[in-house]
Coordinates of C-alpha atoms in Angstrom, one line a residue:
Chain A
M1 CA 40.4 -45.9 4.6
F2 CA 42.4 -42.9 5.8
K3 CA 46.1 -42.5 5.6
E4 CA 48.0 -41.0 8.4
G5 CA 47.6 -37.2 8.8
M6 CA 44.3 -37.2 7.0
L7 CA 42.3 -36.4 10.1
E8 CA 44.6 -33.4 10.7
L9 CA 44.1 -32.3 7.1
V10 CA 40.3 -32.5 7.5
G11 CA 40.5 -30.6 10.8
T12 CA 42.5 -27.8 9.2
G13 CA 40.0 -27.7 6.3
F14 CA 37.1 -27.5 8.7
V15 CA 38.6 -24.6 10.6
E16 CA 39.5 -22.9 7.4
T17 CA 36.1 -23.2 6.0
L18 CA 34.5 -21.8 9.2
Y19 CA 37.0 -19.0 9.2
M20 CA 36.4 -18.0 5.6
T21 CA 32.7 -18.3 5.9
L22 CA 32.3 -16.3 9.1
A23 CA 34.9 -13.7 8.2
S24 CA 33.4 -13.0 4.8
T25 CA 29.9 -13.0 6.1
I26 CA 30.9 -10.3 8.7
F27 CA 32.6 -8.2 6.0
A28 CA 29.7 -8.8 3.6
Y29 CA 27.3 -7.4 6.2
I30 CA 29.6 -4.5 7.0
I31 CA 29.1 -3.4 3.4
G32 CA 25.8 -5.0 2.6
L33 CA 23.8 -3.8 5.6
P34 CA 24.3 -0.1 5.0
L35 CA 23.8 -0.7 1.3
G36 CA 20.5 -2.4 1.9
L37 CA 19.4 0.4 4.2
L38 CA 20.3 3.0 1.6
L39 CA 18.3 1.1 -1.0
V40 CA 15.2 1.2 1.2
V41 CA 15.6 4.8 2.4
T42 CA 16.3 6.2 -1.1
D43 CA 13.5 4.3 -2.8
K44 CA 10.8 6.4 -4.3
D45 CA 8.4 5.4 -1.5
G46 CA 11.2 5.6 1.1
I47 CA 11.7 8.0 3.9
K48 CA 14.3 10.1 2.0
P49 CA 13.8 9.4 -1.8
V50 CA 16.9 9.9 -3.9
P51 CA 15.9 8.3 -7.2
W52 CA 19.3 8.6 -9.0
L53 CA 21.3 7.2 -6.1
N54 CA 18.8 4.3 -5.8
A55 CA 19.1 3.6 -9.5
V56 CA 22.9 3.7 -9.5
L57 CA 23.2 1.4 -6.4
G58 CA 20.6 -1.0 -7.8
T59 CA 22.5 -1.3 -11.1
I60 CA 25.9 -1.9 -9.5
I61 CA 24.4 -4.5 -7.2
N62 CA 22.7 -6.3 -10.2
I63 CA 25.9 -6.2 -12.3
V64 CA 28.0 -7.8 -9.5
R65 CA 25.4 -10.3 -8.7
S66 CA 25.1 -11.5 -12.3
I67 CA 28.8 -12.4 -12.7
P68 CA 29.3 -16.1 -12.0
F69 CA 31.2 -16.5 -8.8
L70 CA 34.2 -18.4 -10.2
I71 CA 34.7 -15.8 -12.9
L72 CA 34.4 -13.0 -10.4
L73 CA 37.0 -14.7 -8.3
V74 CA 39.5 -14.9 -11.2
A75 CA 38.7 -11.4 -12.4
L76 CA 39.4 -10.1 -8.9
M77 CA 42.8 -11.7 -8.6
P78 CA 44.8 -8.6 -9.2
F79 CA 42.7 -6.7 -6.6
T80 CA 43.0 -9.6 -4.2
K81 CA 46.8 -9.7 -4.6
A82 CA 47.0 -6.0 -3.9
V83 CA 44.9 -6.3 -0.8
V84 CA 46.1 -9.5 0.9
G85 CA 49.3 -10.2 -1.0
T86 CA 48.3 -13.6 -2.4
V87 CA 45.7 -15.1 -4.6
I88 CA 45.5 -18.6 -3.0
G89 CA 44.4 -19.8 0.3
A90 CA 41.7 -18.9 2.8
K91 CA 42.6 -15.2 3.1
A92 CA 42.5 -14.6 -0.6
T93 CA 39.2 -16.4 -0.9
I94 CA 37.7 -14.0 1.7
V95 CA 38.2 -11.1 -0.6
G96 CA 36.4 -12.7 -3.4
L97 CA 33.6 -14.0 -1.1
L98 CA 32.9 -10.7 0.4
V99 CA 32.7 -8.9 -3.0
A100 CA 30.3 -11.5 -4.3
A101 CA 28.3 -11.7 -1.1
A102 CA 27.9 -8.0 -0.2
P103 CA 25.4 -7.2 -3.0
F104 CA 23.5 -10.4 -2.2
V105 CA 23.4 -9.4 1.5
A106 CA 22.2 -5.9 0.4
R107 CA 19.2 -7.4 -1.4
M108 CA 18.4 -9.7 1.5
V109 CA 18.5 -6.7 3.9
E110 CA 16.4 -4.6 1.5
S111 CA 13.7 -7.3 1.4
S112 CA 13.7 -7.7 5.2
L113 CA 13.4 -3.9 5.8
K114 CA 10.6 -3.6 3.3
E115 CA 8.5 -6.0 5.4
V116 CA 8.3 -3.3 8.1
E117 CA 4.8 -1.9 8.0
K118 CA 4.6 1.5 6.4
G119 CA 2.2 2.7 9.1
V120 CA 4.8 2.2 11.8
I121 CA 7.2 4.4 9.9
E122 CA 4.5 7.0 9.5
A123 CA 3.8 6.9 13.2
A124 CA 7.5 7.5 13.9
Q125 CA 7.5 10.4 11.4
S126 CA 4.4 11.9 13.1
M127 CA 6.4 11.9 16.4
G128 CA 9.2 13.9 14.7
A129 CA 11.7 11.2 14.2
S130 CA 14.5 12.0 11.7
P131 CA 15.3 9.6 8.8
F132 CA 18.4 8.4 10.7
Q133 CA 16.4 7.7 13.9
I134 CA 13.8 5.8 11.8
M135 CA 16.6 3.7 10.3
T136 CA 18.3 2.9 13.6
K137 CA 15.3 2.8 16.0
V138 CA 12.5 1.6 13.8
L139 CA 13.6 -0.2 10.6
L140 CA 16.4 -2.3 12.0
P141 CA 14.9 -3.3 15.3
E142 CA 11.5 -4.0 13.8
A143 CA 13.0 -6.1 11.0
K144 CA 15.4 -8.0 13.3
P145 CA 13.7 -11.5 13.1
S146 CA 13.6 -11.3 9.3
L147 CA 17.2 -10.0 9.2
L148 CA 18.3 -13.0 11.3
V149 CA 16.6 -15.4 8.9
G150 CA 18.4 -13.6 6.1
G151 CA 21.6 -13.9 7.9
A152 CA 21.2 -17.7 8.1
I153 CA 20.5 -17.8 4.4
A154 CA 23.5 -15.6 3.6
I155 CA 25.9 -17.6 5.7
T156 CA 24.9 -20.9 4.1
T157 CA 25.2 -19.4 0.6
I158 CA 28.6 -18.0 1.4
L159 CA 29.6 -21.4 2.7
G160 CA 28.6 -22.9 -0.6
Y161 CA 30.7 -20.3 -2.5
S162 CA 33.7 -20.9 -0.2
A163 CA 33.7 -24.6 -1.3
M164 CA 33.6 -23.6 -4.9
A165 CA 36.7 -21.4 -4.4
G166 CA 38.6 -24.7 -3.9
F167 CA 38.8 -24.9 -7.7
V168 CA 40.9 -21.8 -8.0
G169 CA 43.2 -22.4 -5.1
G170 CA 41.0 -21.4 -2.2
G171 CA 41.3 -23.3 1.1
G172 CA 39.0 -25.2 3.3
L173 CA 36.9 -28.3 2.9
G174 CA 36.0 -27.5 -0.7
A175 CA 39.7 -27.5 -1.7
I176 CA 40.2 -30.9 0.0
A177 CA 37.2 -32.3 -1.8
I178 CA 38.5 -31.1 -5.1
N179 CA 42.2 -31.9 -4.7
Y180 CA 41.9 -35.3 -3.1
G181 CA 38.4 -36.5 -4.1
Y182 CA 38.3 -35.1 -7.7
Y183 CA 41.9 -34.8 -8.9
R184 CA 43.1 -37.9 -7.1
G185 CA 40.0 -39.9 -7.5
Q186 CA 39.6 -40.6 -3.7
Q187 CA 35.8 -40.6 -3.7
D188 CA 35.5 -41.5 0.0
I189 CA 37.2 -38.2 0.9
M190 CA 35.0 -36.3 -1.4
Y191 CA 31.8 -37.7 0.1
M192 CA 33.1 -37.1 3.6
M193 CA 33.7 -33.4 2.7
V194 CA 30.2 -33.2 1.2
I195 CA 28.7 -34.6 4.3
L196 CA 30.7 -32.2 6.5
L197 CA 29.5 -29.3 4.4
V198 CA 25.9 -30.5 4.7
V199 CA 26.2 -30.7 8.5
I200 CA 27.6 -27.2 8.8
V201 CA 24.8 -25.8 6.6
Q202 CA 22.2 -27.5 8.7
V203 CA 23.7 -26.2 11.9
F204 CA 23.9 -22.6 10.7
Q205 CA 20.4 -22.7 9.1
E206 CA 18.7 -24.2 12.2
L207 CA 20.6 -21.9 14.6
G208 CA 19.6 -18.8 12.6
M209 CA 15.9 -19.8 12.4
K210 CA 15.9 -20.6 16.2
I211 CA 17.4 -17.3 17.3
S212 CA 15.0 -15.5 14.9
K213 CA 12.0 -17.2 16.3
R214 CA 13.0 -16.9 19.9
T215 CA 13.6 -13.1 19.6
D216 CA 10.5 -12.4 17.5
R217 CA 8.0 -10.6 19.8
R218 CA 5.1 -10.9 17.3
L219 CA 4.5 -14.5 18.3
Chain B
M1 CA -15.9 35.0 24.0
E2 CA -14.1 33.8 20.9
K3 CA -11.6 31.1 21.7
E4 CA -8.1 31.2 20.3
T5 CA -7.3 29.1 17.2
M6 CA -5.0 26.0 17.6
I7 CA -5.0 24.7 14.1
R8 CA -5.8 26.9 11.0
L9 CA -6.2 25.3 7.6
E10 CA -6.3 27.7 4.8
G11 CA -7.3 26.5 1.3
I12 CA -5.7 23.1 1.6
K13 CA -5.4 21.3 -1.7
K14 CA -3.8 17.9 -2.3
R15 CA -3.1 16.4 -5.6
F16 CA -1.8 12.9 -6.1
K17 CA 0.0 11.6 -9.2
T18 CA -1.5 8.3 -10.3
K19 CA -1.0 6.1 -13.3
A20 CA -4.2 7.6 -14.8
G21 CA -2.9 11.1 -14.4
E22 CA -3.2 13.7 -11.6
L23 CA -6.0 13.3 -9.1
E24 CA -7.0 16.1 -6.8
V25 CA -8.4 14.7 -3.5
L26 CA -8.8 18.0 -1.6
H27 CA -10.0 21.1 -3.4
G28 CA -9.3 23.8 -1.0
V29 CA -10.3 23.0 2.6
S30 CA -10.3 25.7 5.2
A31 CA -11.1 25.3 8.9
D32 CA -10.3 26.8 12.3
I33 CA -9.9 24.4 15.2
K34 CA -10.0 26.2 18.5
K35 CA -7.9 25.6 21.5
G36 CA -9.2 22.9 23.9
E37 CA -12.1 21.7 21.7
V38 CA -12.8 18.3 20.3
F39 CA -13.2 18.8 16.6
G40 CA -14.7 16.1 14.4
I41 CA -14.2 15.6 10.7
I42 CA -16.7 13.2 9.2
G43 CA -17.2 11.9 5.7
L44 CA -17.9 8.8 3.7
S45 CA -14.9 6.7 2.6
G46 CA -13.1 8.4 -0.2
A47 CA -14.2 11.9 0.9
G48 CA -10.6 12.9 1.6
K49 CA -10.7 13.0 5.4
S50 CA -7.7 10.8 6.0
T51 CA -5.7 12.8 3.5
L52 CA -6.9 16.0 5.3
V53 CA -5.7 14.9 8.7
R54 CA -2.3 13.9 7.2
C55 CA -2.1 17.4 5.8
I56 CA -2.4 18.8 9.4
N57 CA 1.0 17.3 10.5
L58 CA 2.3 17.3 7.0
L59 CA 2.7 13.5 6.7
E60 CA 1.2 14.5 3.3
R61 CA 2.5 17.8 2.1
P62 CA -0.4 19.8 0.7
T63 CA 0.0 20.9 -2.9
G64 CA -1.7 24.2 -2.1
G65 CA -2.8 26.1 1.0
K66 CA -1.3 26.8 4.4
V67 CA -1.4 25.0 7.8
W68 CA -0.8 26.8 11.1
L69 CA -0.3 25.2 14.5
D70 CA -0.7 27.6 17.4
G71 CA 0.5 30.5 15.3
V72 CA 3.4 28.7 13.6
E73 CA 3.0 28.2 9.8
L74 CA 4.0 24.5 9.4
T75 CA 3.9 24.7 5.6
A76 CA 6.7 27.3 5.7
L77 CA 9.1 25.2 7.9
N78 CA 12.2 23.2 6.8
D79 CA 12.4 19.5 7.7
K80 CA 14.2 20.0 10.9
N81 CA 11.9 22.6 12.3
L82 CA 8.9 20.7 11.1
R83 CA 10.1 17.6 13.1
E84 CA 10.4 19.9 16.1
Q85 CA 6.8 21.1 15.6
R86 CA 5.5 17.6 15.1
R87 CA 6.4 16.8 18.7
H88 CA 3.5 19.2 19.7
M89 CA 1.1 16.9 17.8
G90 CA 0.4 13.3 18.8
M91 CA -1.3 11.0 16.4
I92 CA -3.2 7.7 16.7
F93 CA -4.2 5.4 13.9
Q94 CA -6.9 2.9 13.0
Q95 CA -4.3 0.1 13.0
F96 CA -2.4 1.4 16.0
H97 CA 1.0 1.1 14.4
L98 CA 2.9 0.1 17.5
L99 CA 6.5 -1.1 17.4
M100 CA 5.9 -4.9 17.5
Q101 CA 9.3 -5.8 18.8
K102 CA 9.0 -3.4 21.8
T103 CA 7.0 -3.7 25.0
A104 CA 4.2 -1.3 25.9
L105 CA 6.6 0.6 28.1
E106 CA 9.3 0.9 25.4
N107 CA 6.7 2.0 22.9
V108 CA 5.6 4.9 25.1
C109 CA 9.3 5.7 25.8
F110 CA 10.0 5.8 22.0
P111 CA 8.9 9.4 21.2
L112 CA 10.7 10.6 24.4
M113 CA 13.9 8.9 23.4
I114 CA 13.9 10.4 19.9
S115 CA 13.4 13.9 21.4
G116 CA 16.5 13.3 23.6
V117 CA 14.9 12.7 27.0
P118 CA 17.2 10.6 29.2
K119 CA 16.2 7.0 29.6
A120 CA 15.4 7.0 33.3
Q121 CA 13.2 10.1 32.9
A122 CA 11.5 8.7 29.9
K123 CA 10.6 5.5 31.7
E124 CA 9.1 7.4 34.6
R125 CA 6.9 9.5 32.3
A126 CA 5.9 6.4 30.3
K127 CA 4.8 4.6 33.4
E128 CA 2.7 7.6 34.5
L129 CA 1.0 7.6 31.0
L130 CA 0.4 3.9 31.0
E131 CA -1.3 4.3 34.4
L132 CA -3.4 7.2 33.0
V133 CA -4.7 5.0 30.2
G134 CA -5.4 2.1 32.6
L135 CA -2.6 -0.2 31.6
A136 CA -0.5 -0.2 34.7
D137 CA -0.4 -4.0 34.8
R138 CA 0.5 -4.5 31.1
M139 CA 3.7 -2.4 30.8
E140 CA 6.0 -5.3 30.0
S141 CA 3.6 -6.9 27.5
Y142 CA 4.4 -6.9 23.8
P143 CA 1.7 -5.5 21.4
A144 CA 1.0 -9.1 20.1
Q145 CA -0.1 -10.0 23.6
L146 CA -2.6 -7.1 23.9
S147 CA -6.2 -6.8 22.7
G148 CA -7.2 -4.1 20.1
G149 CA -8.5 -1.7 22.8
Q150 CA -5.3 -2.1 24.9
K151 CA -3.1 -1.5 21.8
Q152 CA -5.0 1.7 21.1
R153 CA -4.5 2.7 24.8
V154 CA -0.8 2.2 24.4
A155 CA -0.9 4.2 21.2
I156 CA -2.7 7.0 23.0
A157 CA -0.2 7.0 25.9
R158 CA 2.6 7.1 23.3
A159 CA 1.0 10.0 21.4
L160 CA 0.7 11.9 24.7
A161 CA 4.3 11.3 25.8
T162 CA 5.8 14.5 24.5
E163 CA 3.0 16.5 26.0
P164 CA 1.5 17.6 22.7
K165 CA -1.0 20.5 22.2
V166 CA -3.0 18.5 19.7
L167 CA -4.0 14.9 19.4
L168 CA -4.9 13.7 15.9
C169 CA -7.1 10.6 15.7
D170 CA -7.4 8.9 12.4
E171 CA -10.3 6.5 12.5
A172 CA -9.0 5.5 15.9
T173 CA -12.0 3.4 16.9
S174 CA -12.9 1.9 13.5
A175 CA -11.1 -1.4 14.2
L176 CA -12.6 -1.8 17.6
D177 CA -15.8 -3.4 18.8
P178 CA -18.6 -1.2 20.2
N179 CA -17.8 -1.8 23.8
T180 CA -14.1 -1.1 23.4
T181 CA -14.9 1.9 21.2
A182 CA -17.0 3.4 24.0
G183 CA -14.1 2.9 26.5
V184 CA -11.5 4.5 24.1
L185 CA -13.8 7.5 23.4
K186 CA -14.4 8.0 27.1
L187 CA -10.6 8.0 27.6
L188 CA -10.2 10.6 24.8
K189 CA -12.9 12.9 26.3
D190 CA -11.2 12.5 29.6
I191 CA -7.8 13.5 28.2
N192 CA -9.4 16.5 26.6
E193 CA -11.1 17.6 29.8
R194 CA -8.2 16.9 32.2
L195 CA -5.2 17.9 30.1
G196 CA -6.9 20.5 27.9
I197 CA -5.5 18.9 24.8
T198 CA -7.1 19.9 21.5
I199 CA -8.4 16.7 19.7
V200 CA -9.1 16.3 16.1
V201 CA -11.2 13.2 15.4
I202 CA -11.5 11.7 11.9
T203 CA -14.3 9.2 11.5
H204 CA -17.0 7.9 9.2
E205 CA -19.3 7.2 12.2
M206 CA -21.8 9.9 13.4
S207 CA -22.0 8.1 16.7
V208 CA -18.3 8.8 17.4
I209 CA -18.9 12.5 16.6
Q210 CA -22.0 12.7 18.9
E211 CA -20.1 10.9 21.6
I212 CA -17.1 13.3 22.1
C213 CA -17.0 16.2 19.6
D214 CA -17.9 19.8 20.3
R215 CA -17.9 20.9 16.6
V216 CA -17.9 19.0 13.4
A217 CA -17.1 19.5 9.8
I218 CA -18.7 17.3 7.2
I219 CA -16.3 16.6 4.3
D220 CA -17.6 15.5 0.9
G221 CA -15.8 15.2 -2.4
G222 CA -12.7 17.0 -1.1
L223 CA -14.6 20.0 0.3
I224 CA -16.2 20.9 3.6
A225 CA -19.9 20.6 3.0
E226 CA -21.0 22.0 6.3
E227 CA -19.7 22.9 9.7
G228 CA -21.1 23.7 13.0
T229 CA -21.7 22.5 16.6
V230 CA -22.6 18.9 16.8
E231 CA -26.0 19.9 18.1
E232 CA -26.7 22.2 15.2
I233 CA -25.7 19.6 12.6
F234 CA -27.7 16.9 14.4
R235 CA -30.9 19.0 14.7
N236 CA -30.8 20.5 11.3
P237 CA -28.4 19.1 8.8
K238 CA -28.5 21.5 5.8
T239 CA -26.7 19.5 3.1
K240 CA -27.7 16.2 1.5
I241 CA -24.5 14.6 2.8
G242 CA -25.2 15.9 6.3
Q243 CA -28.7 14.5 6.2
E244 CA -27.4 11.2 5.0
L245 CA -24.8 10.9 7.7
V246 CA -27.2 11.9 10.5
L247 CA -30.2 9.9 9.2
H248 CA -28.7 6.6 8.3
E249 CA -26.7 6.3 11.4
G250 CA -27.7 3.1 13.1
T251 CA -30.5 2.3 10.6
N252 CA -30.7 -0.4 8.1
R253 CA -30.2 1.2 4.7
E254 CA -30.8 -2.1 2.8
A255 CA -34.3 -2.4 4.3
Y256 CA -35.8 0.2 2.0
T257 CA -35.5 0.1 -1.8
G258 CA -36.4 3.0 -3.9
R259 CA -37.4 6.4 -2.7
L260 CA -40.3 6.7 -0.4
P261 CA -42.6 9.8 -0.7
Y262 CA -43.6 12.1 2.1
C263 CA -40.8 11.3 4.5
Y264 CA -40.1 13.7 7.3
R265 CA -37.4 13.7 9.9
L266 CA -38.4 14.7 13.4
V267 CA -35.9 15.8 16.1
F268 CA -37.1 16.3 19.6
K269 CA -35.6 16.8 23.0
G270 CA -35.8 13.6 24.9
G271 CA -37.2 13.1 28.4
S272 CA -40.5 12.0 29.6
E273 CA -42.5 15.2 29.1
N274 CA -42.2 15.0 25.3
E275 CA -42.8 11.3 24.8
P276 CA -46.6 11.4 24.1
V277 CA -46.3 14.1 21.5
L278 CA -46.4 11.7 18.6
G279 CA -49.3 9.7 20.0
Q280 CA -51.3 12.9 20.8
M281 CA -50.7 14.2 17.3
M282 CA -52.1 11.0 15.8
I283 CA -55.1 11.1 18.0
E284 CA -55.9 14.8 17.6
T285 CA -55.2 15.2 13.9
K286 CA -56.4 11.7 13.0
G287 CA -53.4 11.4 10.7
V288 CA -51.4 8.2 10.9
A289 CA -47.7 8.1 10.4
N290 CA -45.5 5.2 9.5
I291 CA -42.3 4.9 11.5
L292 CA -39.3 4.2 9.3
A293 CA -36.5 4.7 11.7
A294 CA -36.0 6.0 15.2
N295 CA -33.1 6.4 17.7
T296 CA -32.0 8.6 20.6
R297 CA -28.7 10.3 21.2
T298 CA -27.1 12.1 24.0
I299 CA -25.4 15.3 22.9
D300 CA -23.8 17.5 25.5
E301 CA -25.7 15.7 28.2
Q302 CA -29.0 16.4 26.6
A303 CA -31.0 13.5 25.2
Y304 CA -32.3 13.9 21.6
G305 CA -34.5 11.6 19.7
Q306 CA -34.8 11.4 16.0
M307 CA -37.4 9.7 13.9
V308 CA -38.1 9.3 10.3
L309 CA -41.8 9.1 9.5
Q310 CA -43.8 8.6 6.4
F311 CA -46.8 10.9 6.4
P312 CA -50.1 10.5 4.6
E313 CA -50.6 11.5 1.0
E314 CA -53.3 14.3 1.5
K315 CA -51.5 17.6 1.6
E316 CA -53.8 19.3 4.0
L317 CA -53.7 16.5 6.6
R318 CA -49.9 16.4 6.3
N319 CA -49.7 20.2 7.0
T320 CA -51.9 19.9 10.0
M321 CA -49.8 17.2 11.4
I322 CA -46.5 19.1 10.8
K323 CA -48.0 22.2 12.4
Y324 CA -49.1 20.3 15.4
L325 CA -45.6 19.0 15.9
T326 CA -43.7 22.2 15.2
D327 CA -46.0 24.1 17.6
R328 CA -44.8 21.7 20.3
G329 CA -41.1 22.4 19.6
V330 CA -40.4 19.4 17.4
V331 CA -38.1 20.1 14.5
V332 CA -39.7 18.7 11.3
E333 CA -38.1 18.6 7.9
E334 CA -38.9 16.8 4.7
V335 CA -36.1 14.4 3.7
E336 CA -35.3 12.1 1.0
Y337 CA -35.2 8.7 2.5
V338 CA -33.9 6.0 0.3

């Protein structure tokens, strides 16, 4: 069923997909984690309420999140070209992925941090903790299990997006599925890619949940 | 000799913005809490006592009035200096509020770490404190593995870590069963006596006040209704709310419906020499009284008994009975018993 070189192609696609997904997840968290923290801290019930900043951030995040991913990817092309020098391939896709994923990550982080009991924060305040200390020593460590679950959801969502990027010249398994399976009508290849993607999602999801559970001290 | 003041509250007002408009919870509360005493603040739920204690360390900023801690006006400080002052005040809560992802030891280290104490030193101090509260063998346990009483002991150790001048207790025993409550109260009293820390106790239970407090303020409707030593308040509560709190403590309110006439509250010093007074009174005056409620309390190592009696209808007989009792040192007052 496979021609020569197919296995190599799939191998490259697999590595590319992992590379895109992991790299953009890391970048998305570098931007999204502080954003999520800022959303929680500047909330009107937060430890340092700044209503205007909260509203501005919230609006920007909502706008980016409401643009369909493929359109965002196309709209970003000039920016992508300026940053990485090309609009096709895995590297270019990472730029689009992280812009799309960062606001999503920010919301995930926000919801995780909001699970931290208000009383614990109040206790820290009563001990004279500064807002920064509350962020780094209370909010983040206490929300860790929930943040890890969020991380698993984020990484699998980003993986799905990376496959979509195949339509506009992105690399990885998605591109193979579209180029060989869809445009050339080789259905077996398409199914194989889909199965591979499903397996990767399963692995990431399970791993995330397991680590979260193992490190959660409330159980 | 007049003791020095540790906490001075001056005309504390607190107003909250709600959807239905502004709501004033505290209408100007003033109090002087002395160095080294255990001061109780008691009230029914909704009286504003939790808001009041949060106004002491400014977790809630009062909308009016001033707060002093050991001569420093907290309400005049900026955020940074306020955080500095807060390290002189430990606080414990009804729901403990421990860090759930940290061990008991790490929890006690926490306030030390945030005030910049080196890790090794913080650990040493935390170990001492956990030993002090009787948890030497549970240092590496996570809060989820501890019972309610143990969690509160960790919280007490944590609150004491920065060697505060004051310990604020917000309904600290309300989530605990009676046995555990007794243990935690004993620990608090011990801390007060051994370390000389001023303790402020917020509660809705008169028994907690009687157990450990020196003085008590009764708060009702956002104002202090009455204030005095625990003994004074127990022997002779002057306000209606005071009587209600002292009277209904440990009695079954639902058992009586409607207001009963001719009810009197008796307070007498306990001990064997006083016990037959009531019996003697009934024999000598030939007046029969109906016992509605009775209990005993130890306040300042002195046993007190209180009883609520319903006296007969004839005025003259009642007066004879009351005179008989008051002549023998029993405090008698007419009460509304509902």
